Amino acid sequence: MVDLQNNLLNSFRRKLKSAPIDIPSIASFTEANKYVLLKILLMVAKVFTVAPVGFNGHLIEVESDASRGLPSLQIVGLGNKSIDEAKERVRSAITNSLLEYPTKRITINLAPAELPKDGTHYDLPIALAILVISGQLRQNELAGAAFAGELALDGQLRAIKGAITMAETAKETGLTHLYLPVANVAQAQLVEGISIIGVDSLKSLYLHLKQEVRIAPQVTQVSLKQVTNIGPTLDDIQGQEQAKRALMIAAAGRHNLLLAGPPGAGKTMLARALTNLLPDLSPSEQIATTKLHSLAGEAIDSALTTRPFRAPHHTASRIALVGGGNRPQPGEISLAHLGVLFLDEIPEYPRAVLESLRQPLEDKRISISRANGHITYPADFMLIATMNPCPCGYFGDTTKECTCSSTQILSYQKRLSGPLLDRIDLIVNVSRVANDDLLIEKSKTNKQQDSAYVSIKSSLEMQQNRYRSSDKYNGGLSSSDVRSLLSLAPDTKRLLSLAADKLNLSARSYFKVIKVARTIADLEGSNTIEPPHISEALQYRQNS
């Protein structure tokens, strides 16, 4: 026991010179106190950061320990290549910040070790853990805070992905401060209830933590990633009154829409006009959409205010559409969350890609299972698709003859499976507009866009009051919601039953007709679903 205590006391004297706490005088301690103090000095350093895991985050403890041996830095805890490369960035950043890099055998552990780690934002917490274990910082100086940032070789901090996720996770786990690169501060401040401090370099952070040069929490105005007047408006489109009406219904109730017609009929123009009918994102929706785009690296220093409009090319892979990959990221359907996913010429997309849409269209989220984990992203989007009636595009056209055989036409139309079509609320045939009508100037006093926007806004307010929720719309009601929240008069129910039997509607289509009719009633300011509302809704199912 005496030998063990002597060894510990010798270690204590060596450790005393780099102690991360104040030691008044060694002579004032008893032998027992010295033994306890030595155990404190030998404790590993701990720094908190956040690992984005899918749509959420996980608090990570960056542990550091130093021991005698050949100088080295070993990082364990299931980190990927970018974390392994942090060794050189951290070493250079510490020395170029005029701080001391310890000549010891340093071990860094990212706990919990079973959780895969990815990203360069671990650079800063790793550097701070090394400064604590070497005695240049005290553990209590980092209390109540999380840190994230990529280090340049000169010690400057570069912007990172997932700042909102880190702010939300730090707040939920009880931390009071989050230190981020300056470029990420504005976006992270969308999350209230936690102090966000922007740091431009490792040296300035060190001086702040030592209370020599304090960095005040910034109140930064977030850059709004907003593009006004995206695409055409209803006033820019000649004719196509039924298609415009379908756009209004789709926007008012968040319904999926398929536009079918010959080339040049204006299908793409109609689809792009939808973005100008949708209201801007609410504050909570801004956080959700910006969070997804930040995780994908598309919005690091800005926030989205307009609803996303994603239009992937038909050569996009299934992973690009649904998300995932070796380094899991949200796909196009998640980046279209609370906005529009536009698939132009939908039959041209591979069958496997289209079928992968069935589950998120129903569940409003996408679950991705891989060998190393399971993640879930939200995917509450409106699907707007266009298609030609046949390969040449002119089947049923009144001005140009179709050159396709019946087999080719049937094969082309069957590229969309029945279950996928069943999930589309509105199907509209778009006819060609006569050339003589294209140059007719519209009346400047009759603005369809303005009146449509007012009607849609009023409809959305009715839905919020009816469902007592700001994120529940007619198009997203489940069958149980339809039964409990929407009632049909006997004559209305009788008309729907007759039409369902005649058109051979599935159970899903049956409920979709009711939901579309409810939206039509909302647009007219009616509290009840009347037979005319059902009749109009049935018009959009006859082509399915």
Coordinates of C-alpha atoms in Angstrom, one line a residue:
M1 CA 0.0 0.0 0.0
V2 CA 2.9 2.3 0.9
D3 CA 4.6 1.7 -2.5
L4 CA 1.3 2.3 -4.3
Q5 CA 0.8 5.6 -2.5
N6 CA 4.4 6.7 -3.2
N7 CA 4.0 6.0 -6.9
L8 CA 0.8 8.0 -6.9
L9 CA 2.4 10.9 -5.1
N10 CA 5.3 10.9 -7.6
S11 CA 2.7 11.0 -10.4
F12 CA 0.9 13.8 -8.5
R13 CA 4.1 15.9 -8.5
R14 CA 4.6 15.4 -12.3
K15 CA 0.9 16.2 -12.9
L16 CA 0.9 19.2 -10.7
K17 CA 2.8 21.3 -13.2
S18 CA 0.0 21.0 -15.8
A19 CA -3.0 20.7 -13.4
P20 CA -6.2 22.0 -15.0
I21 CA -7.3 23.4 -11.6
D22 CA -5.8 25.9 -9.2
I23 CA -3.5 24.4 -6.5
P24 CA -2.8 26.8 -3.7
S25 CA 0.1 24.9 -2.0
I26 CA 1.1 21.3 -1.9
A27 CA 2.3 21.7 1.6
S28 CA -1.3 22.5 2.8
F29 CA -2.6 19.0 1.8
T30 CA -2.6 15.9 3.9
E31 CA -1.5 12.6 2.3
A32 CA -5.1 11.5 2.0
N33 CA -6.1 14.8 0.3
K34 CA -3.2 14.5 -2.1
Y35 CA -4.4 11.0 -3.1
V36 CA -7.9 12.3 -3.8
L37 CA -6.6 15.3 -5.7
L38 CA -4.4 13.0 -7.8
K39 CA -7.5 11.0 -8.8
I40 CA -9.1 14.2 -9.9
L41 CA -6.1 15.2 -11.9
L42 CA -6.0 11.8 -13.6
M43 CA -9.6 12.1 -14.8
V44 CA -10.2 12.2 -18.6
A45 CA -11.4 15.4 -20.2
K46 CA -14.9 15.6 -21.6
V47 CA -16.3 17.9 -24.2
F48 CA -19.8 17.8 -25.6
T49 CA -20.9 17.9 -29.2
V50 CA -23.8 16.6 -31.3
A51 CA -24.0 14.0 -34.0
P52 CA -26.8 14.4 -36.5
V53 CA -28.5 11.0 -36.8
G54 CA -31.2 11.1 -39.5
F55 CA -33.5 14.0 -38.8
N56 CA -32.6 14.2 -35.1
G57 CA -29.3 14.5 -33.2
H58 CA -27.5 12.6 -30.5
L59 CA -25.3 14.1 -27.8
I60 CA -21.7 13.0 -28.1
E61 CA -19.0 13.0 -25.3
V62 CA -15.6 13.6 -26.7
E63 CA -13.3 12.1 -24.1
S64 CA -9.5 12.6 -24.0
D65 CA -6.8 10.9 -22.0
A66 CA -3.0 11.5 -22.1
S67 CA -0.3 9.0 -21.0
R68 CA 3.4 8.5 -21.3
G69 CA 4.6 7.0 -24.5
L70 CA 5.5 7.9 -28.0
P71 CA 3.7 11.2 -29.0
S72 CA 0.6 10.2 -31.0
L73 CA -3.1 10.9 -31.4
Q74 CA -5.5 8.0 -31.6
I75 CA -9.2 8.6 -32.2
V76 CA -11.6 5.7 -31.4
G77 CA -15.4 5.5 -31.3
L78 CA -16.5 4.4 -34.8
G79 CA -15.5 7.6 -36.7
N80 CA -15.2 7.7 -40.4
K81 CA -12.4 8.9 -42.7
S82 CA -13.1 12.6 -42.1
I83 CA -12.8 12.2 -38.4
D84 CA -9.6 10.2 -38.8
E85 CA -8.1 13.1 -40.8
A86 CA -9.0 15.5 -38.0
K87 CA -5.7 14.5 -36.3
E88 CA -3.6 16.6 -38.7
R89 CA -6.1 19.5 -38.7
V90 CA -6.3 19.6 -34.9
R91 CA -2.5 19.4 -34.5
S92 CA -1.8 22.2 -36.9
A93 CA -4.7 24.4 -35.6
I94 CA -3.4 24.1 -31.9
T95 CA 0.2 25.0 -32.8
N96 CA -0.7 27.8 -35.2
S97 CA -3.0 29.3 -32.5
L98 CA 0.1 29.7 -30.3
L99 CA -1.1 27.0 -28.0
E100 CA 0.9 23.9 -26.8
Y101 CA 0.3 20.6 -28.4
P102 CA 1.2 17.9 -25.7
T103 CA 4.1 15.5 -26.6
K104 CA 2.2 12.5 -25.1
R105 CA 0.2 9.6 -26.2
I106 CA -3.3 11.0 -26.5
T107 CA -6.4 8.9 -26.9
I108 CA -9.7 10.5 -28.0
N109 CA -12.9 8.5 -27.6
L110 CA -16.2 9.5 -29.2
A111 CA -18.9 8.1 -26.9
P112 CA -21.3 6.3 -27.3
A113 CA -18.9 4.2 -29.3
E114 CA -21.5 2.1 -31.1
L115 CA -23.0 5.1 -32.9
P116 CA -21.4 5.8 -36.3
K117 CA -19.8 9.3 -36.5
D118 CA -19.4 11.4 -39.6
G119 CA -18.5 15.0 -40.3
T120 CA -15.8 17.5 -39.8
H121 CA -17.6 19.3 -36.9
Y122 CA -15.7 17.1 -34.4
D123 CA -12.5 19.0 -35.0
L124 CA -13.3 21.8 -32.4
P125 CA -14.4 19.5 -29.5
I126 CA -11.4 17.3 -30.1
A127 CA -9.0 20.2 -30.0
L128 CA -10.7 21.5 -26.8
A129 CA -10.4 18.0 -25.1
I130 CA -6.7 18.0 -25.9
L131 CA -6.3 21.5 -24.3
V132 CA -8.1 20.3 -21.2
I133 CA -6.1 17.2 -20.8
S134 CA -2.9 19.1 -21.2
G135 CA -3.9 21.6 -18.5
Q136 CA -4.3 24.7 -20.8
L137 CA -8.1 24.7 -20.1
R138 CA -10.1 23.6 -17.1
Q139 CA -12.9 21.2 -17.3
N140 CA -15.3 23.6 -15.5
E141 CA -14.6 26.3 -18.1
L142 CA -16.5 24.1 -20.6
A143 CA -19.4 23.2 -18.4
G144 CA -23.0 23.5 -19.8
A145 CA -21.8 24.0 -23.4
A146 CA -21.5 22.0 -26.6
F147 CA -19.0 22.8 -29.4
A148 CA -18.9 22.1 -33.1
G149 CA -16.8 23.4 -36.0
E150 CA -14.3 22.4 -38.7
L151 CA -10.8 23.7 -38.1
A152 CA -8.6 25.1 -40.7
L153 CA -4.8 24.6 -40.4
D154 CA -4.4 28.1 -39.1
G155 CA -7.0 27.6 -36.4
Q156 CA -9.9 29.4 -38.2
L157 CA -13.3 27.9 -38.0
R158 CA -15.2 26.9 -41.2
A159 CA -19.0 26.4 -41.5
I160 CA -20.6 23.0 -41.0
K161 CA -23.8 21.2 -41.8
G162 CA -26.7 20.5 -39.4
A163 CA -26.4 23.6 -37.2
I164 CA -30.2 23.6 -36.4
T165 CA -30.0 19.9 -35.4
M166 CA -27.2 20.6 -33.0
A167 CA -29.0 23.6 -31.5
E168 CA -32.2 21.5 -30.9
T169 CA -30.3 18.6 -29.4
A170 CA -28.1 20.8 -27.1
K171 CA -31.3 22.5 -25.9
E172 CA -33.2 19.2 -25.3
T173 CA -30.3 17.7 -23.3
G174 CA -30.2 20.7 -20.9
L175 CA -27.1 22.5 -22.2
T176 CA -27.3 26.3 -22.1
H177 CA -24.6 27.3 -24.7
L178 CA -23.6 26.2 -28.1
Y179 CA -20.4 27.4 -29.8
L180 CA -20.5 27.3 -33.6
P181 CA -18.6 28.9 -36.5
V182 CA -19.8 32.4 -37.1
A183 CA -21.4 31.5 -40.5
N184 CA -23.7 29.0 -38.7
V185 CA -25.0 31.3 -36.0
A186 CA -27.9 33.0 -37.8
Q187 CA -29.4 29.7 -38.8
A188 CA -29.0 28.1 -35.4
Q189 CA -30.7 31.1 -33.8
L190 CA -34.0 29.9 -35.3
V191 CA -34.0 27.5 -32.3
E192 CA -35.1 29.5 -29.2
G193 CA -34.1 28.8 -25.6
I194 CA -30.3 28.3 -26.0
S195 CA -27.5 30.8 -26.3
I196 CA -25.7 30.6 -29.6
I197 CA -22.1 32.0 -29.6
G198 CA -20.3 32.4 -32.9
V199 CA -16.5 31.8 -33.0
D200 CA -14.1 32.7 -35.7
S201 CA -11.0 30.8 -34.5
L202 CA -9.7 28.4 -31.9
K203 CA -7.5 31.1 -30.4
S204 CA -10.5 33.5 -29.8
L205 CA -12.5 30.7 -28.3
Y206 CA -9.6 29.9 -25.9
L207 CA -9.3 33.5 -24.8
H208 CA -13.1 33.6 -24.3
L209 CA -13.1 30.5 -22.2
K210 CA -10.2 31.9 -20.1
Q211 CA -12.3 35.0 -19.7
E212 CA -9.6 37.2 -21.1
V213 CA -11.4 38.4 -24.3
R214 CA -15.1 37.6 -24.0
I215 CA -17.3 36.9 -27.0
A216 CA -20.8 38.1 -26.6
P217 CA -23.7 36.0 -27.9
Q218 CA -24.7 37.4 -31.3
V219 CA -28.2 38.3 -32.3
T220 CA -27.9 37.9 -36.0
Q221 CA -30.6 38.4 -38.6
V222 CA -30.9 35.1 -40.5
S223 CA -30.4 35.4 -44.2
L224 CA -33.8 34.4 -45.8
K225 CA -33.3 32.0 -48.7
Q226 CA -36.4 33.3 -50.6
V227 CA -37.0 33.7 -54.3
T228 CA -40.1 35.7 -55.1
N229 CA -42.3 35.0 -58.1
I230 CA -40.9 31.6 -58.8
G231 CA -42.3 30.5 -62.1
P232 CA -45.4 31.6 -63.8
T233 CA -48.7 32.7 -62.2
L234 CA -52.3 31.7 -63.1
D235 CA -52.5 35.0 -65.0
D236 CA -49.7 34.0 -67.3
I237 CA -51.5 30.8 -68.5
Q238 CA -54.0 31.1 -71.3
G239 CA -57.1 28.9 -71.1
Q240 CA -56.8 25.6 -69.1
E241 CA -59.6 26.6 -66.8
Q242 CA -60.2 23.1 -65.5
A243 CA -56.5 22.6 -64.8
K244 CA -56.3 25.9 -63.0
R245 CA -59.2 24.8 -60.9
A246 CA -57.4 21.6 -60.1
L247 CA -54.3 23.6 -59.0
M248 CA -56.4 25.6 -56.6
I249 CA -57.9 22.5 -55.1
A250 CA -54.5 20.9 -54.8
A251 CA -53.0 23.9 -53.1
A252 CA -55.9 24.4 -50.8
G253 CA -56.0 20.9 -49.5
R254 CA -52.5 19.6 -50.1
H255 CA -53.6 17.1 -52.7
N256 CA -51.5 15.1 -55.2
L257 CA -52.1 16.0 -58.8
L258 CA -51.4 14.4 -62.2
L259 CA -51.6 16.4 -65.4
A260 CA -51.9 14.4 -68.6
G261 CA -51.9 15.8 -72.1
P262 CA -50.0 16.3 -75.4
P263 CA -46.6 18.1 -75.6
G264 CA -46.8 21.8 -75.5
A265 CA -50.2 21.9 -73.8
G266 CA -48.7 23.8 -70.8
K267 CA -48.5 20.9 -68.2
T268 CA -45.1 22.0 -66.9
M269 CA -46.1 25.6 -66.8
L270 CA -49.2 24.7 -64.8
A271 CA -47.2 22.7 -62.3
R272 CA -44.7 25.4 -61.8
A273 CA -47.5 27.9 -61.2
L274 CA -48.5 26.0 -58.1
T275 CA -45.6 27.5 -56.0
N276 CA -47.1 30.9 -56.2
L277 CA -50.4 29.6 -54.8
L278 CA -48.9 28.3 -51.6
P279 CA -48.5 30.5 -48.5
D280 CA -45.0 31.1 -47.0
L281 CA -43.7 28.7 -44.3
S282 CA -44.7 29.3 -40.7
P283 CA -41.8 29.7 -38.2
S284 CA -42.0 26.0 -37.1
E285 CA -42.1 24.9 -40.7
Q286 CA -39.1 27.1 -41.5
I287 CA -37.1 25.2 -38.9
A288 CA -38.1 21.8 -40.3
T289 CA -37.3 22.6 -43.9
T290 CA -34.1 24.5 -43.2
K291 CA -33.0 21.7 -40.9
L292 CA -33.3 19.2 -43.8
H293 CA -31.6 21.4 -46.3
S294 CA -28.8 22.1 -43.8
L295 CA -28.3 18.3 -43.3
A296 CA -28.0 18.0 -47.1
G297 CA -25.5 20.9 -47.2
E298 CA -27.7 23.1 -49.3
A299 CA -28.5 25.8 -46.7
I300 CA -25.7 26.4 -44.2
D301 CA -26.0 30.1 -43.5
S302 CA -29.6 30.8 -44.5
A303 CA -33.2 29.8 -43.8
L304 CA -36.0 28.9 -46.1
T305 CA -39.2 30.9 -46.1
T306 CA -40.8 29.8 -49.4
R307 CA -42.0 26.3 -49.8
P308 CA -39.5 24.0 -51.5
F309 CA -40.1 23.0 -55.1
R310 CA -37.9 20.0 -56.1
A311 CA -37.8 18.8 -59.7
P312 CA -35.4 15.9 -60.0
H313 CA -34.5 14.7 -63.5
H314 CA -35.9 11.3 -64.6
T315 CA -32.4 9.8 -64.5
A316 CA -32.2 10.3 -60.7
S317 CA -31.5 7.1 -58.8
R318 CA -33.7 5.7 -56.2
I319 CA -31.3 6.7 -53.4
A320 CA -31.2 10.2 -54.7
L321 CA -35.0 10.3 -54.5
V322 CA -35.6 8.6 -51.1
G323 CA -32.3 9.4 -49.4
G324 CA -29.7 7.2 -47.7
G325 CA -26.4 6.1 -49.1
N326 CA -23.1 5.3 -47.4
R327 CA -23.2 8.7 -45.6
P328 CA -27.0 9.0 -45.1
Q329 CA -28.6 12.2 -46.3
P330 CA -32.2 13.3 -47.0
G331 CA -33.3 12.6 -50.6
E332 CA -35.5 14.7 -52.9
I333 CA -38.7 13.6 -51.3
S334 CA -37.5 14.9 -47.9
L335 CA -36.0 18.1 -49.4
A336 CA -39.5 18.7 -50.8
H337 CA -41.0 18.3 -47.2
L338 CA -43.8 20.9 -46.7
G339 CA -43.5 21.8 -50.4
V340 CA -43.8 20.3 -53.9
L341 CA -42.1 17.3 -55.5
F342 CA -42.5 17.8 -59.3
L343 CA -41.9 14.8 -61.6
D344 CA -42.0 15.9 -65.2
E345 CA -42.9 13.1 -67.6
I346 CA -43.4 10.6 -64.8
P347 CA -43.5 7.5 -67.0
E348 CA -39.9 8.1 -67.9
Y349 CA -38.7 7.5 -64.4
P350 CA -37.6 3.9 -63.6
R351 CA -40.4 1.7 -62.2
A352 CA -38.4 0.9 -59.0
V353 CA -38.0 4.7 -58.4
L354 CA -41.7 5.4 -58.7
E355 CA -42.7 2.5 -56.6
S356 CA -40.5 3.7 -53.8
L357 CA -42.8 6.7 -53.5
R358 CA -45.8 4.6 -52.4
Q359 CA -44.9 4.4 -48.7
P360 CA -43.9 8.1 -48.1
L361 CA -47.0 9.3 -50.0
E362 CA -49.1 7.4 -47.5
D363 CA -47.0 7.8 -44.3
K364 CA -45.6 11.3 -44.9
R365 CA -42.1 10.1 -43.9
I366 CA -39.4 7.8 -45.2
S367 CA -37.7 5.1 -43.2
I368 CA -34.3 4.0 -44.4
S369 CA -32.9 0.7 -43.1
R370 CA -29.3 -0.2 -43.7
A371 CA -26.8 -2.7 -42.2
N372 CA -25.3 0.0 -39.9
G373 CA -28.5 1.6 -38.7
H374 CA -32.1 2.9 -39.2
I375 CA -33.0 6.5 -39.9
T376 CA -36.2 8.3 -40.6
Y377 CA -36.7 11.6 -42.5
P378 CA -40.0 13.5 -42.8
A379 CA -41.5 13.5 -46.3
D380 CA -44.8 15.4 -46.2
F381 CA -44.8 16.7 -49.8
M382 CA -47.3 17.4 -52.5
L383 CA -46.7 15.2 -55.6
I384 CA -47.3 17.1 -58.9
A385 CA -46.6 15.0 -62.0
T386 CA -47.1 15.3 -65.7
M387 CA -47.2 12.7 -68.5
N388 CA -48.0 12.3 -72.2
P389 CA -50.8 9.9 -73.2
C390 CA -48.4 7.8 -75.3
P391 CA -44.7 7.6 -76.4
C392 CA -45.2 10.1 -79.3
G393 CA -47.4 12.3 -77.1
Y394 CA -50.4 12.8 -79.5
F395 CA -52.8 10.1 -78.6
G396 CA -56.2 11.8 -78.5
D397 CA -54.9 15.1 -79.8
T398 CA -57.3 16.9 -82.2
T399 CA -54.7 18.5 -84.4
K400 CA -51.9 15.9 -84.8
E401 CA -52.2 12.2 -85.5
C402 CA -50.8 9.7 -83.1
T403 CA -48.2 7.3 -84.6
C404 CA -48.1 4.8 -81.8
S405 CA -49.5 1.3 -81.9
S406 CA -52.2 0.2 -79.4
T407 CA -49.6 -2.0 -77.8
Q408 CA -47.1 0.8 -77.3
I409 CA -49.8 3.1 -75.9
L410 CA -51.0 0.4 -73.4
S411 CA -47.4 -0.4 -72.4
Y412 CA -46.6 3.3 -71.9
Q413 CA -49.6 4.0 -69.7
K414 CA -49.0 0.9 -67.6
R415 CA -45.6 2.3 -66.5
L416 CA -47.6 3.9 -63.7
S417 CA -48.9 1.1 -61.4
G418 CA -52.4 1.0 -60.1
P419 CA -51.3 1.4 -56.4
L420 CA -49.4 4.6 -57.3
L421 CA -52.2 6.1 -59.3
D422 CA -54.5 5.3 -56.4
R423 CA -52.5 7.6 -54.2
I424 CA -53.0 10.6 -56.6
D425 CA -56.0 12.7 -55.6
L426 CA -56.6 14.6 -58.8
I427 CA -56.1 13.5 -62.4
V428 CA -56.7 16.1 -65.1
N429 CA -56.5 15.9 -68.9
V430 CA -54.9 19.0 -70.3
S431 CA -55.8 19.9 -73.9
R432 CA -53.8 22.0 -76.4
V433 CA -54.7 25.7 -76.5
A434 CA -55.5 27.0 -79.9
N435 CA -52.6 29.1 -81.4
D436 CA -55.0 32.1 -82.0
D437 CA -55.8 32.2 -78.3
L438 CA -52.1 32.4 -77.1
L439 CA -51.6 36.1 -77.9
I440 CA -54.9 37.3 -76.5
E441 CA -54.1 39.9 -73.8
K442 CA -55.9 39.3 -70.5
S443 CA -57.8 41.9 -68.7
K444 CA -55.7 43.7 -66.1
T445 CA -58.6 44.1 -63.7
N446 CA -59.4 40.3 -63.5
K447 CA -56.6 38.8 -61.6
Q448 CA -57.0 35.1 -61.2
Q449 CA -53.9 34.8 -59.2
D450 CA -54.9 37.2 -56.5
S451 CA -58.5 35.8 -56.1
A452 CA -57.2 32.2 -56.1
Y453 CA -54.6 33.1 -53.4
V454 CA -57.3 34.7 -51.2
S455 CA -59.6 31.7 -51.6
I456 CA -56.8 29.2 -50.8
K457 CA -55.8 31.2 -47.7
S458 CA -59.4 31.2 -46.5
S459 CA -59.7 27.5 -47.1
L460 CA -56.5 26.8 -45.1
E461 CA -57.8 28.9 -42.2
M462 CA -61.1 26.8 -42.2
Q463 CA -59.0 23.6 -42.0
Q464 CA -56.9 24.9 -39.1
N465 CA -60.1 25.8 -37.2
R466 CA -61.8 22.5 -38.0
Y467 CA -58.8 20.3 -37.1
R468 CA -57.4 22.6 -34.4
S469 CA -54.0 22.2 -35.9
S470 CA -51.7 24.2 -38.1
D471 CA -50.2 21.3 -39.8
K472 CA -53.2 19.1 -40.7
Y473 CA -54.9 19.4 -44.1
N474 CA -57.7 17.7 -45.9
G475 CA -55.2 15.8 -48.2
G476 CA -53.4 14.3 -45.2
L477 CA -56.5 12.9 -43.3
S478 CA -56.5 9.2 -42.6
S479 CA -59.5 7.1 -43.2
S480 CA -60.4 7.2 -39.4
D481 CA -60.1 11.0 -39.5
V482 CA -62.5 11.1 -42.4
R483 CA -65.0 9.0 -40.5
S484 CA -64.8 11.0 -37.3
L485 CA -64.2 14.6 -38.7
L486 CA -66.1 14.7 -42.0
S487 CA -69.8 13.9 -42.2
L488 CA -71.9 13.4 -45.3
A489 CA -75.6 14.1 -45.6
P490 CA -77.7 11.1 -46.7
D491 CA -78.2 12.3 -50.3
T492 CA -74.5 13.1 -50.6
K493 CA -73.6 9.7 -49.3
R494 CA -76.0 8.1 -51.6
L495 CA -74.5 9.9 -54.6
L496 CA -71.0 8.9 -53.6
S497 CA -72.0 5.2 -53.1
L498 CA -73.6 5.0 -56.5
A499 CA -70.6 6.6 -58.2
A500 CA -68.1 4.4 -56.3
D501 CA -69.9 1.3 -57.5
K502 CA -70.1 2.5 -61.1
L503 CA -66.5 3.6 -61.3
N504 CA -65.2 0.7 -59.3
L505 CA -63.4 2.9 -56.8
S506 CA -61.0 1.3 -54.3
A507 CA -61.4 2.1 -50.6
R508 CA -58.5 4.5 -50.8
S509 CA -60.1 6.3 -53.8
Y510 CA -63.4 6.4 -52.0
F511 CA -61.9 8.4 -49.1
K512 CA -59.9 10.6 -51.5
V513 CA -63.1 11.7 -53.2
I514 CA -64.5 12.8 -49.8
K515 CA -61.3 14.6 -49.0
V516 CA -61.2 16.4 -52.3
A517 CA -64.9 17.3 -51.9
R518 CA -64.2 18.7 -48.5
T519 CA -61.5 21.0 -50.0
I520 CA -63.9 22.1 -52.8
A521 CA -66.5 23.0 -50.1
D522 CA -63.8 24.9 -48.2
L523 CA -63.0 26.9 -51.2
E524 CA -66.6 27.9 -51.5
G525 CA -66.9 28.6 -47.8
S526 CA -69.3 25.8 -47.1
N527 CA -69.4 24.0 -43.8
T528 CA -71.0 20.9 -45.3
I529 CA -70.2 18.7 -48.2
E530 CA -73.0 19.0 -50.8
P531 CA -73.7 16.7 -53.8
P532 CA -72.2 19.3 -56.2
H533 CA -68.9 19.1 -54.3
I534 CA -68.9 15.3 -54.6
S535 CA -69.8 15.5 -58.3
E536 CA -66.8 17.8 -59.0
A537 CA -64.4 15.6 -57.0
L538 CA -65.6 12.6 -59.0
Q539 CA -64.5 14.3 -62.2
Y540 CA -60.9 14.0 -61.1
R541 CA -61.2 10.2 -60.5
Q542 CA -62.7 9.1 -63.8
N543 CA -59.3 8.9 -65.5
S544 CA -57.7 6.8 -62.8

